[in-house]
Each structure stands twice: as structure tokens, then as C-alpha cells.
Amino acid sequence: MNTTSTGRRAEDAAARYLIRQGYSIVQQNWRTRWCEIDLVAVKGGAVSLVEVKYRRSNSWGVGLDYVTPLKQKQMAFAAEFWMTVHDWSGPCYLAAIEVSGPKFEVTEFIPEI
């Protein structure tokens, strides 16, 4: 399995999880030449811009260990960009979700970073 298909499976698992939590998925893999957002989800009139991190095992640390301060800065830039492009002025949250193992199970969700 290549990196792209692994990432897609992790994002699909994360999207299914969010739907079960009452979110609607608005976009998946929103990309520009400057930034990207894995999932754009809406719940209760607020948009959540979600970073998905997948790890097959925890031998190199858990996925959310990789949501570093630098990554959070990149996420904030992408959020501002997305809100501008979509003329969004409502509530917006940065979120992260960890998907782990060969069965692509959601192991942690942080709704607000």
C-alpha cells in the first residue's frame, strides 16, 4: 500500500468517525499551492478544520505527537486561508484526529487545539 492510499484510508476512517459524532464532512483534502486541510467538518454552525495523523504502530510515537507547534502554525495559516476563500466568518476550530494500526481505528480526537 502506498503513502497516498494509506493517507486516504486514514482520512476516510476519520471522516466516518466524525460523522458518527454528529459532524458533516464538507470537504476532504482541500489543497492550494500554499496549504492543505485534511478534513473540513461542520457541527452546530461551527467549522472544524481537521488534521489527520496516521501511525501503523506507536514505536515512533503516537500520531498526535506530530502536531507540533510548527504544524499548528501551518494549520492556523490554512484555516485563515480557507475562511477567506469561503467567506466564512462563523466559529472555526482547529482539530486533530489520530488513526492507528492496520485496521485504521480512531484512537484519539482533539476537537480544539
Tab-separated table of C-alpha atoms in Angstrom:
chain	number	residue	atom	x	y	z
A	1	MET	CA	0.000	0.000	0.000
A	2	ASN	CA	1.477	3.369	-0.953
A	3	THR	CA	1.526	6.531	1.156
A	4	THR	CA	-1.310	8.174	-0.765
A	5	SER	CA	-3.708	5.258	-0.351
A	6	THR	CA	-2.721	4.872	3.320
A	7	GLY	CA	-3.412	8.557	3.917
A	8	ARG	CA	-6.729	8.314	2.095
A	9	ARG	CA	-7.787	5.311	4.201
A	10	ALA	CA	-6.858	7.158	7.393
A	11	GLU	CA	-8.816	10.228	6.290
A	12	ASP	CA	-11.810	8.077	5.356
A	13	ALA	CA	-11.721	6.424	8.801
A	14	ALA	CA	-11.511	9.842	10.456
A	15	ALA	CA	-14.421	11.142	8.356
A	16	ARG	CA	-16.594	8.161	9.315
A	17	TYR	CA	-15.755	8.741	12.978
A	18	LEU	CA	-16.663	12.426	12.755
A	19	ILE	CA	-19.959	11.626	11.040
A	20	ARG	CA	-20.803	9.259	13.907
A	21	GLN	CA	-20.057	12.160	16.278
A	22	GLY	CA	-22.609	14.365	14.503
A	23	TYR	CA	-20.350	16.251	12.097
A	24	SER	CA	-20.999	16.749	8.401
A	25	ILE	CA	-17.951	16.460	6.142
A	26	VAL	CA	-17.845	19.472	3.833
A	27	GLN	CA	-14.513	18.828	2.124
A	28	GLN	CA	-11.757	16.264	2.152
A	29	ASN	CA	-8.207	17.040	1.041
A	30	TRP	CA	-8.721	20.744	0.437
A	31	ARG	CA	-5.483	21.926	-1.154
A	32	THR	CA	-3.903	25.043	-2.563
A	33	ARG	CA	-0.342	25.602	-3.663
A	34	TRP	CA	0.391	27.049	-0.181
A	35	CYS	CA	-1.507	24.845	2.240
A	36	GLU	CA	-3.805	21.866	2.761
A	37	ILE	CA	-6.525	20.738	5.126
A	38	ASP	CA	-7.301	17.034	5.533
A	39	LEU	CA	-10.962	17.372	6.551
A	40	VAL	CA	-13.375	20.274	6.792
A	41	ALA	CA	-16.255	19.305	9.061
A	42	VAL	CA	-19.282	21.225	10.344
A	43	LYS	CA	-21.245	20.730	13.537
A	44	GLY	CA	-23.631	23.117	15.233
A	45	GLY	CA	-22.846	26.034	12.944
A	46	ALA	CA	-19.095	25.826	13.572
A	47	VAL	CA	-16.480	24.608	11.137
A	48	SER	CA	-13.645	22.342	12.257
A	49	LEU	CA	-10.508	22.097	10.177
A	50	VAL	CA	-9.106	18.688	10.996
A	51	GLU	CA	-5.567	17.365	10.712
A	52	VAL	CA	-5.480	13.571	10.399
A	53	LYS	CA	-2.411	11.720	11.658
A	54	TYR	CA	-1.946	8.010	10.997
A	55	ARG	CA	0.579	5.675	12.575
A	56	ARG	CA	0.749	1.957	11.898
A	57	SER	CA	2.374	1.485	15.319
A	58	ASN	CA	3.459	3.634	18.235
A	59	SER	CA	7.125	2.629	18.005
A	60	TRP	CA	7.992	6.135	16.720
A	61	GLY	CA	5.441	7.898	18.942
A	62	VAL	CA	1.735	8.430	18.589
A	63	GLY	CA	0.322	10.356	15.661
A	64	LEU	CA	-0.683	13.389	17.678
A	65	ASP	CA	2.953	13.814	18.777
A	66	TYR	CA	3.456	15.132	15.244
A	67	VAL	CA	1.010	18.016	15.699
A	68	THR	CA	3.915	20.209	16.758
A	69	PRO	CA	3.862	23.973	17.321
A	70	LEU	CA	5.137	24.399	13.745
A	71	LYS	CA	2.349	22.161	12.419
A	72	GLN	CA	-0.187	24.144	14.449
A	73	LYS	CA	1.135	27.346	12.876
A	74	GLN	CA	0.704	25.804	9.409
A	75	MET	CA	-2.821	24.705	10.368
A	76	ALA	CA	-3.692	28.236	11.521
A	77	PHE	CA	-2.433	29.651	8.205
A	78	ALA	CA	-4.516	27.112	6.275
A	79	ALA	CA	-7.564	27.949	8.414
A	80	GLU	CA	-7.234	31.673	7.696
A	81	PHE	CA	-6.798	30.921	4.014
A	82	TRP	CA	-9.843	28.599	3.936
A	83	MET	CA	-12.022	31.124	5.799
A	84	THR	CA	-11.020	33.880	3.372
A	85	VAL	CA	-11.626	31.774	0.261
A	86	HIS	CA	-15.014	30.588	1.573
A	87	ASP	CA	-16.015	33.955	3.078
A	88	TRP	CA	-16.542	32.226	6.447
A	89	SER	CA	-16.975	34.470	9.467
A	90	GLY	CA	-18.534	31.955	11.869
A	91	PRO	CA	-16.813	29.928	14.576
A	92	CYS	CA	-13.813	27.948	13.396
A	93	TYR	CA	-11.750	25.386	15.289
A	94	LEU	CA	-8.511	23.615	14.578
A	95	ALA	CA	-8.829	19.925	15.405
A	96	ALA	CA	-6.712	16.796	15.172
A	97	ILE	CA	-7.593	13.151	14.951
A	98	GLU	CA	-5.306	10.160	15.333
A	99	VAL	CA	-5.865	6.975	13.346
A	100	SER	CA	-3.775	3.947	14.265
A	101	GLY	CA	-2.970	0.381	13.393
A	102	PRO	CA	-3.629	-1.882	10.445
A	103	LYS	CA	-7.410	-1.583	10.966
A	104	PHE	CA	-7.302	2.228	10.736
A	105	GLU	CA	-9.030	2.849	14.064
A	106	VAL	CA	-9.520	6.311	15.524
A	107	THR	CA	-7.586	6.353	18.785
A	108	GLU	CA	-7.903	10.000	19.774
A	109	PHE	CA	-9.771	13.147	18.733
A	110	ILE	CA	-8.946	16.645	19.910
A	111	PRO	CA	-11.843	18.913	18.852
A	112	GLU	CA	-9.999	22.135	19.731
A	113	ILE	CA	-6.251	22.584	19.568
